[in-house]
Amino acid sequence: MAKFQTLQQAVADNLKDGDSVAFEGFTHLIPHAAAHEVIRQGRKDLTLIRMTPDVVYDQIIGMGLAKKLIFSYAGNPGVGLLRRVRDAVENQWPQPLELEEHSHAAMANAYEAGAAGLPCAIFRGYLGAELARVNPRIKTIECPFTGETLAAVPALRPDVTFIHAQKADRKGNVLIEGILGVQKEAVLAAHRSVITFEELVDDLDSHPNACILPHWTMSALCQVPGGAHPSYASGYYTRDNSNYLAWDRVAADRATFLAWMKDNVLEASPDDFASRVSALRTAA
């Protein structure tokens, strides 16, 4: 049963050192505010999981909180490299980072397998690809019915999943609209989940194609308006492209990166996200 909590309390209650954790959101609804709170609380030795990790993982890894990244493609969307991730891999700064790289299809299927309580995902994939040469967790099996060679990867079962959503009702049910990515599957696969959201409403007023996560699938709910910024929340605010462009310059230098994190994350609070809402409320 989900509890309404402050973001600080939800992170303290649900994420521990050494946990595996997913911060999911594809293009929009990326849970930046939640990730910043994790950074402020200084969690260590995390295994980060995400399809297409972007700026938020650059920040977590650059602050030395992660020991491993399970992912499919990593980059600053529309801009280029994740410079802090690259520095960790190439130069072990601020600490070494283990990589487990998959295709998008493998990650999506692995989340679905985790949500279904299965030990692995089986799918058509990796034929002609070479990721298996660098990732020993990619296996092949023979279908017992057709003899076809299929790919198999371990199911993803994060200790904690964080997502951002548009609305929650007073019973704790959550509405996600727009591009869904694997948010639903990541929540259902996790042992615990924390959802930040834009607006608390009496009625979700959902339509037939909406994604509703029932209250019993999550651990904590935290109202954080603007909590996806600089990504967008469909219907609430648009993507802040200037922020992504600026990040490429910030992250290029270690000292500049650390100074930015101190000013904008370590000494900030979730309320800073709420203060941006008036400027961000351009109808998407």
mmCIF file of C-alpha atoms in Angstrom:
data_model
loop_
_atom_site.group_PDB
_atom_site.id
_atom_site.type_symbol
_atom_site.label_atom_id
_atom_site.label_comp_id
_atom_site.label_asym_id
_atom_site.label_seq_id
_atom_site.Cartn_x
_atom_site.Cartn_y
_atom_site.Cartn_z
ATOM 1 C CA MET A 1 0.000 0.000 0.000
ATOM 2 C CA ALA A 2 1.446 3.331 -1.079
ATOM 3 C CA LYS A 3 2.152 6.027 1.495
ATOM 4 C CA PHE A 4 2.089 9.757 0.789
ATOM 5 C CA GLN A 5 5.447 11.055 1.964
ATOM 6 C CA THR A 6 7.952 13.797 1.416
ATOM 7 C CA LEU A 7 10.548 12.873 -1.147
ATOM 8 C CA GLN A 8 13.269 13.017 1.501
ATOM 9 C CA GLN A 9 11.454 10.478 3.676
ATOM 10 C CA ALA A 10 10.544 8.207 0.766
ATOM 11 C CA VAL A 11 14.183 7.959 -0.339
ATOM 12 C CA ALA A 12 15.367 7.382 3.230
ATOM 13 C CA ASP A 13 12.799 4.628 3.776
ATOM 14 C CA ASN A 14 13.189 2.783 0.485
ATOM 15 C CA LEU A 15 16.725 3.096 -0.911
ATOM 16 C CA LYS A 16 19.752 1.682 0.900
ATOM 17 C CA ASP A 17 23.454 1.501 0.137
ATOM 18 C CA GLY A 18 24.226 -1.353 -2.249
ATOM 19 C CA ASP A 19 20.715 -1.491 -3.763
ATOM 20 C CA SER A 20 19.913 -1.921 -7.422
ATOM 21 C CA VAL A 21 17.806 1.023 -8.548
ATOM 22 C CA ALA A 22 16.012 2.092 -11.715
ATOM 23 C CA PHE A 23 15.127 5.701 -12.564
ATOM 24 C CA GLU A 24 12.898 5.198 -15.580
ATOM 25 C CA GLY A 25 11.211 7.546 -18.012
ATOM 26 C CA PHE A 26 11.586 7.630 -21.772
ATOM 27 C CA THR A 27 11.980 11.110 -23.297
ATOM 28 C CA HIS A 28 9.642 12.616 -20.719
ATOM 29 C CA LEU A 29 8.702 12.042 -17.074
ATOM 30 C CA ILE A 30 12.349 11.387 -16.151
ATOM 31 C CA PRO A 31 12.522 11.504 -12.325
ATOM 32 C CA HIS A 32 15.224 14.155 -11.906
ATOM 33 C CA ALA A 33 13.993 15.410 -8.531
ATOM 34 C CA ALA A 34 14.093 11.900 -7.075
ATOM 35 C CA ALA A 35 17.610 11.326 -8.374
ATOM 36 C CA HIS A 36 18.765 14.615 -6.883
ATOM 37 C CA GLU A 37 17.402 13.601 -3.490
ATOM 38 C CA VAL A 38 19.309 10.309 -3.720
ATOM 39 C CA ILE A 39 22.470 12.302 -4.451
ATOM 40 C CA ARG A 40 21.829 14.585 -1.476
ATOM 41 C CA GLN A 41 21.408 11.577 0.804
ATOM 42 C CA GLY A 42 24.690 10.137 -0.473
ATOM 43 C CA ARG A 43 23.665 6.560 -1.192
ATOM 44 C CA LYS A 44 26.674 4.404 -2.120
ATOM 45 C CA ASP A 45 27.535 1.305 -4.177
ATOM 46 C CA LEU A 46 24.367 1.479 -6.262
ATOM 47 C CA THR A 47 23.688 -0.677 -9.302
ATOM 48 C CA LEU A 48 21.939 1.672 -11.722
ATOM 49 C CA ILE A 49 19.448 0.238 -14.222
ATOM 50 C CA ARG A 50 17.935 2.181 -17.103
ATOM 51 C CA MET A 51 17.031 2.095 -20.752
ATOM 52 C CA THR A 52 18.889 4.998 -22.392
ATOM 53 C CA PRO A 53 20.577 6.528 -19.326
ATOM 54 C CA ASP A 54 21.016 10.256 -19.784
ATOM 55 C CA VAL A 55 21.924 13.349 -17.755
ATOM 56 C CA VAL A 56 20.467 12.126 -14.466
ATOM 57 C CA TYR A 57 22.780 9.085 -14.509
ATOM 58 C CA ASP A 58 25.717 11.246 -15.537
ATOM 59 C CA GLN A 59 25.127 13.151 -12.310
ATOM 60 C CA ILE A 60 24.746 10.098 -10.061
ATOM 61 C CA ILE A 61 27.820 8.395 -11.516
ATOM 62 C CA GLY A 62 29.870 11.598 -11.467
ATOM 63 C CA MET A 63 29.160 11.949 -7.743
ATOM 64 C CA GLY A 64 30.612 8.488 -7.089
ATOM 65 C CA LEU A 65 27.402 6.752 -5.988
ATOM 66 C CA ALA A 66 27.364 3.905 -8.513
ATOM 67 C CA LYS A 67 29.432 0.768 -8.841
ATOM 68 C CA LYS A 68 27.635 -0.717 -11.873
ATOM 69 C CA LEU A 69 25.440 0.376 -14.791
ATOM 70 C CA ILE A 70 22.988 -1.990 -16.530
ATOM 71 C CA PHE A 71 21.819 -0.141 -19.624
ATOM 72 C CA SER A 72 21.045 0.114 -23.316
ATOM 73 C CA TYR A 73 22.664 3.134 -25.003
ATOM 74 C CA ALA A 74 23.893 6.051 -22.930
ATOM 75 C CA GLY A 75 24.024 9.677 -24.021
ATOM 76 C CA ASN A 76 22.920 13.267 -23.535
ATOM 77 C CA PRO A 77 19.837 13.214 -25.814
ATOM 78 C CA GLY A 78 20.232 15.408 -28.868
ATOM 79 C CA VAL A 79 23.660 16.575 -27.708
ATOM 80 C CA GLY A 80 26.202 13.767 -27.424
ATOM 81 C CA LEU A 81 28.287 12.115 -24.749
ATOM 82 C CA LEU A 82 27.694 11.502 -21.090
ATOM 83 C CA ARG A 83 31.030 12.898 -20.047
ATOM 84 C CA ARG A 84 30.954 11.820 -16.390
ATOM 85 C CA VAL A 85 30.050 8.247 -17.398
ATOM 86 C CA ARG A 86 32.913 8.222 -19.886
ATOM 87 C CA ASP A 87 35.360 9.549 -17.290
ATOM 88 C CA ALA A 88 34.322 6.797 -14.864
ATOM 89 C CA VAL A 89 34.762 4.070 -17.475
ATOM 90 C CA GLU A 90 37.996 5.332 -19.037
ATOM 91 C CA ASN A 91 39.732 6.901 -16.032
ATOM 92 C CA GLN A 92 37.967 5.348 -13.006
ATOM 93 C CA TRP A 93 36.995 8.857 -11.796
ATOM 94 C CA PRO A 94 35.593 9.322 -9.227
ATOM 95 C CA GLN A 95 35.601 5.511 -8.989
ATOM 96 C CA PRO A 96 35.512 2.514 -11.368
ATOM 97 C CA LEU A 97 32.192 1.705 -13.055
ATOM 98 C CA GLU A 98 31.235 -1.794 -14.183
ATOM 99 C CA LEU A 99 29.159 -1.921 -17.361
ATOM 100 C CA GLU A 100 26.521 -4.430 -18.430
ATOM 101 C CA GLU A 101 25.310 -3.318 -21.838
ATOM 102 C CA HIS A 102 22.197 -4.637 -23.594
ATOM 103 C CA SER A 103 19.998 -3.745 -26.537
ATOM 104 C CA HIS A 104 16.768 -1.801 -26.011
ATOM 105 C CA ALA A 105 14.798 -4.950 -26.801
ATOM 106 C CA ALA A 106 16.680 -6.937 -24.173
ATOM 107 C CA MET A 107 16.060 -4.313 -21.476
ATOM 108 C CA ALA A 108 12.361 -4.064 -22.271
ATOM 109 C CA ASN A 109 11.942 -7.838 -22.250
ATOM 110 C CA ALA A 110 14.003 -8.173 -19.051
ATOM 111 C CA TYR A 111 11.742 -5.678 -17.248
ATOM 112 C CA GLU A 112 8.671 -7.568 -18.464
ATOM 113 C CA ALA A 113 10.143 -10.828 -17.203
ATOM 114 C CA GLY A 114 10.830 -9.232 -13.835
ATOM 115 C CA ALA A 115 7.278 -7.907 -13.658
ATOM 116 C CA ALA A 116 5.977 -11.405 -14.405
ATOM 117 C CA GLY A 117 8.169 -13.019 -11.753
ATOM 118 C CA LEU A 118 10.185 -14.970 -14.329
ATOM 119 C CA PRO A 119 13.919 -15.658 -13.963
ATOM 120 C CA CYS A 120 14.852 -14.588 -17.475
ATOM 121 C CA ALA A 121 13.584 -13.036 -20.686
ATOM 122 C CA ILE A 122 13.543 -15.008 -23.932
ATOM 123 C CA PHE A 123 13.175 -13.168 -27.219
ATOM 124 C CA ARG A 124 14.410 -12.856 -30.784
ATOM 125 C CA GLY A 125 17.485 -10.676 -30.741
ATOM 126 C CA TYR A 126 21.264 -10.255 -30.925
ATOM 127 C CA LEU A 127 21.530 -12.291 -34.150
ATOM 128 C CA GLY A 128 24.506 -10.844 -35.987
ATOM 129 C CA ALA A 129 25.336 -8.521 -33.077
ATOM 130 C CA GLU A 130 28.509 -8.684 -30.980
ATOM 131 C CA LEU A 131 27.339 -7.486 -27.560
ATOM 132 C CA ALA A 132 27.518 -11.063 -26.285
ATOM 133 C CA ARG A 133 31.308 -10.887 -26.724
ATOM 134 C CA VAL A 134 31.516 -8.241 -23.984
ATOM 135 C CA ASN A 135 28.481 -9.226 -21.919
ATOM 136 C CA PRO A 136 28.571 -12.842 -20.689
ATOM 137 C CA ARG A 137 25.021 -12.495 -19.309
ATOM 138 C CA ILE A 138 23.650 -12.629 -22.848
ATOM 139 C CA LYS A 139 22.910 -16.275 -23.606
ATOM 140 C CA THR A 140 21.189 -18.291 -26.325
ATOM 141 C CA ILE A 141 18.742 -21.140 -25.928
ATOM 142 C CA GLU A 142 17.006 -23.520 -28.292
ATOM 143 C CA CYS A 143 13.234 -23.356 -28.414
ATOM 144 C CA PRO A 144 11.929 -26.800 -27.335
ATOM 145 C CA PHE A 145 9.046 -26.527 -29.802
ATOM 146 C CA THR A 146 10.610 -25.148 -32.983
ATOM 147 C CA GLY A 147 14.366 -25.616 -32.537
ATOM 148 C CA GLU A 148 14.861 -21.886 -33.154
ATOM 149 C CA THR A 149 17.826 -20.186 -31.494
ATOM 150 C CA LEU A 150 16.627 -17.435 -29.188
ATOM 151 C CA ALA A 151 18.330 -14.867 -26.977
ATOM 152 C CA ALA A 152 18.019 -14.997 -23.183
ATOM 153 C CA VAL A 153 18.960 -12.421 -20.551
ATOM 154 C CA PRO A 154 18.343 -12.313 -16.773
ATOM 155 C CA ALA A 155 15.133 -10.692 -15.617
ATOM 156 C CA LEU A 156 15.459 -7.206 -14.152
ATOM 157 C CA ARG A 157 14.191 -6.965 -10.558
ATOM 158 C CA PRO A 158 15.347 -3.639 -9.110
ATOM 159 C CA ASP A 159 15.346 -3.250 -5.359
ATOM 160 C CA VAL A 160 13.769 0.158 -5.997
ATOM 161 C CA THR A 161 12.233 1.876 -9.022
ATOM 162 C CA PHE A 162 11.691 5.630 -9.220
ATOM 163 C CA ILE A 163 9.359 7.148 -11.816
ATOM 164 C CA HIS A 164 7.587 10.482 -12.313
ATOM 165 C CA ALA A 165 3.912 10.738 -13.266
ATOM 166 C CA GLN A 166 1.326 13.388 -14.035
ATOM 167 C CA LYS A 167 -1.359 12.695 -11.420
ATOM 168 C CA ALA A 168 -2.183 10.719 -8.294
ATOM 169 C CA ASP A 169 -5.580 10.463 -6.655
ATOM 170 C CA ARG A 170 -6.177 10.493 -2.920
ATOM 171 C CA LYS A 171 -6.348 6.694 -2.822
ATOM 172 C CA GLY A 172 -2.816 6.490 -4.188
ATOM 173 C CA ASN A 173 -3.559 5.427 -7.765
ATOM 174 C CA VAL A 174 -1.281 7.016 -10.375
ATOM 175 C CA LEU A 175 -1.931 8.203 -13.942
ATOM 176 C CA ILE A 176 0.799 8.186 -16.606
ATOM 177 C CA GLU A 177 0.062 9.647 -20.032
ATOM 178 C CA GLY A 178 2.132 10.239 -23.139
ATOM 179 C CA ILE A 179 5.146 8.132 -24.051
ATOM 180 C CA LEU A 180 5.207 5.323 -21.494
ATOM 181 C CA GLY A 181 8.566 3.710 -22.070
ATOM 182 C CA VAL A 182 8.980 0.939 -19.484
ATOM 183 C CA GLN A 183 7.780 2.842 -16.413
ATOM 184 C CA LYS A 184 4.919 0.444 -15.734
ATOM 185 C CA GLU A 185 7.071 -2.652 -16.099
ATOM 186 C CA ALA A 186 9.879 -1.154 -14.008
ATOM 187 C CA VAL A 187 7.457 -0.480 -11.141
ATOM 188 C CA LEU A 188 5.874 -3.929 -11.328
ATOM 189 C CA ALA A 189 9.301 -5.599 -11.459
ATOM 190 C CA ALA A 190 10.666 -3.754 -8.417
ATOM 191 C CA HIS A 191 10.602 -4.845 -4.801
ATOM 192 C CA ARG A 192 9.852 -1.236 -3.810
ATOM 193 C CA SER A 193 8.844 1.801 -5.841
ATOM 194 C CA VAL A 194 8.678 5.546 -5.303
ATOM 195 C CA ILE A 195 6.550 7.726 -7.580
ATOM 196 C CA THR A 196 6.858 11.484 -7.744
ATOM 197 C CA PHE A 197 3.945 13.268 -9.403
ATOM 198 C CA GLU A 198 2.789 16.681 -10.537
ATOM 199 C CA GLU A 199 -0.743 16.996 -9.208
ATOM 200 C CA LEU A 200 -2.963 15.449 -6.516
ATOM 201 C CA VAL A 201 -6.572 15.128 -7.714
ATOM 202 C CA ASP A 202 -9.859 13.703 -6.514
ATOM 203 C CA ASP A 203 -10.477 11.865 -9.808
ATOM 204 C CA LEU A 204 -7.861 10.751 -12.325
ATOM 205 C CA ASP A 205 -10.398 11.308 -15.122
ATOM 206 C CA SER A 206 -8.598 8.742 -17.222
ATOM 207 C CA HIS A 207 -9.419 7.673 -20.765
ATOM 208 C CA PRO A 208 -9.421 4.082 -22.113
ATOM 209 C CA ASN A 209 -5.809 4.228 -23.346
ATOM 210 C CA ALA A 210 -4.335 5.679 -20.159
ATOM 211 C CA CYS A 211 -1.869 3.801 -17.961
ATOM 212 C CA ILE A 212 -3.066 3.539 -14.370
ATOM 213 C CA LEU A 213 -0.813 2.109 -11.681
ATOM 214 C CA PRO A 214 -2.959 0.969 -8.720
ATOM 215 C CA HIS A 215 -1.932 2.037 -5.231
ATOM 216 C CA TRP A 216 -0.950 -1.457 -4.151
ATOM 217 C CA THR A 217 1.879 -1.621 -6.737
ATOM 218 C CA MET A 218 3.968 1.130 -5.130
ATOM 219 C CA SER A 219 5.643 1.945 -1.841
ATOM 220 C CA ALA A 220 5.581 5.740 -1.663
ATOM 221 C CA LEU A 221 4.005 8.719 -3.405
ATOM 222 C CA CYS A 222 5.560 12.183 -3.336
ATOM 223 C CA GLN A 223 4.042 15.296 -4.854
ATOM 224 C CA VAL A 224 6.902 17.162 -6.547
ATOM 225 C CA PRO A 225 5.621 19.618 -9.168
ATOM 226 C CA GLY A 226 8.266 20.084 -11.829
ATOM 227 C CA GLY A 227 9.990 16.907 -10.678
ATOM 228 C CA ALA A 228 10.812 15.761 -14.213
ATOM 229 C CA HIS A 229 12.579 18.977 -15.250
ATOM 230 C CA PRO A 230 14.573 19.380 -17.500
ATOM 231 C CA SER A 231 12.704 16.566 -19.282
ATOM 232 C CA TYR A 232 9.029 17.256 -19.855
ATOM 233 C CA ALA A 233 5.748 16.159 -18.336
ATOM 234 C CA SER A 234 3.153 15.913 -21.074
ATOM 235 C CA GLY A 235 0.329 18.336 -20.358
ATOM 236 C CA TYR A 236 2.312 20.276 -17.727
ATOM 237 C CA TYR A 237 5.542 21.672 -19.195
ATOM 238 C CA THR A 238 7.830 21.221 -22.156
ATOM 239 C CA ARG A 239 11.365 19.946 -22.394
ATOM 240 C CA ASP A 240 14.071 22.439 -21.408
ATOM 241 C CA ASN A 241 16.494 21.875 -24.263
ATOM 242 C CA SER A 242 18.820 24.643 -23.101
ATOM 243 C CA ASN A 243 19.468 22.673 -19.918
ATOM 244 C CA TYR A 244 20.690 19.647 -21.881
ATOM 245 C CA LEU A 245 22.937 21.821 -24.047
ATOM 246 C CA ALA A 246 24.367 23.518 -20.973
ATOM 247 C CA TRP A 247 25.013 20.184 -19.292
ATOM 248 C CA ASP A 248 27.488 19.199 -22.004
ATOM 249 C CA ARG A 249 29.660 22.156 -21.006
ATOM 250 C CA VAL A 250 29.177 21.642 -17.272
ATOM 251 C CA ALA A 251 30.069 17.956 -17.362
ATOM 252 C CA ALA A 252 33.138 18.369 -19.557
ATOM 253 C CA ASP A 253 35.328 19.484 -16.651
ATOM 254 C CA ARG A 254 35.517 17.773 -13.241
ATOM 255 C CA ALA A 255 35.799 20.959 -11.200
ATOM 256 C CA THR A 256 32.970 22.679 -13.083
ATOM 257 C CA PHE A 257 30.812 19.598 -12.635
ATOM 258 C CA LEU A 258 31.419 19.421 -8.880
ATOM 259 C CA ALA A 259 30.717 23.131 -8.450
ATOM 260 C CA TRP A 260 27.443 22.829 -10.390
ATOM 261 C CA MET A 261 26.340 19.826 -8.344
ATOM 262 C CA LYS A 262 27.090 21.667 -5.116
ATOM 263 C CA ASP A 263 25.068 24.723 -6.125
ATOM 264 C CA ASN A 264 22.177 22.985 -7.901
ATOM 265 C CA VAL A 265 21.777 19.658 -6.110
ATOM 266 C CA LEU A 266 23.630 19.246 -2.816
ATOM 267 C CA GLU A 267 22.515 22.619 -1.445
ATOM 268 C CA ALA A 268 19.075 22.545 -3.104
ATOM 269 C CA SER A 269 15.833 20.848 -2.090
ATOM 270 C CA PRO A 270 12.739 19.321 -3.741
ATOM 271 C CA ASP A 271 11.006 22.658 -3.189
ATOM 272 C CA ASP A 272 13.303 24.164 -5.803
ATOM 273 C CA PHE A 273 11.548 22.026 -8.410
ATOM 274 C CA ALA A 274 8.175 23.353 -7.289
ATOM 275 C CA SER A 275 9.389 26.949 -7.627
ATOM 276 C CA ARG A 276 10.073 26.382 -11.332
ATOM 277 C CA VAL A 277 6.520 25.321 -12.148
ATOM 278 C CA SER A 278 5.146 28.784 -12.912
ATOM 279 C CA ALA A 279 7.807 29.225 -15.581
ATOM 280 C CA LEU A 280 7.396 25.722 -16.929
ATOM 281 C CA ARG A 281 3.610 25.546 -17.230
ATOM 282 C CA THR A 282 3.493 25.881 -20.965
ATOM 283 C CA ALA A 283 0.843 23.498 -22.247
ATOM 284 C CA ALA A 284 2.567 20.612 -23.997
#
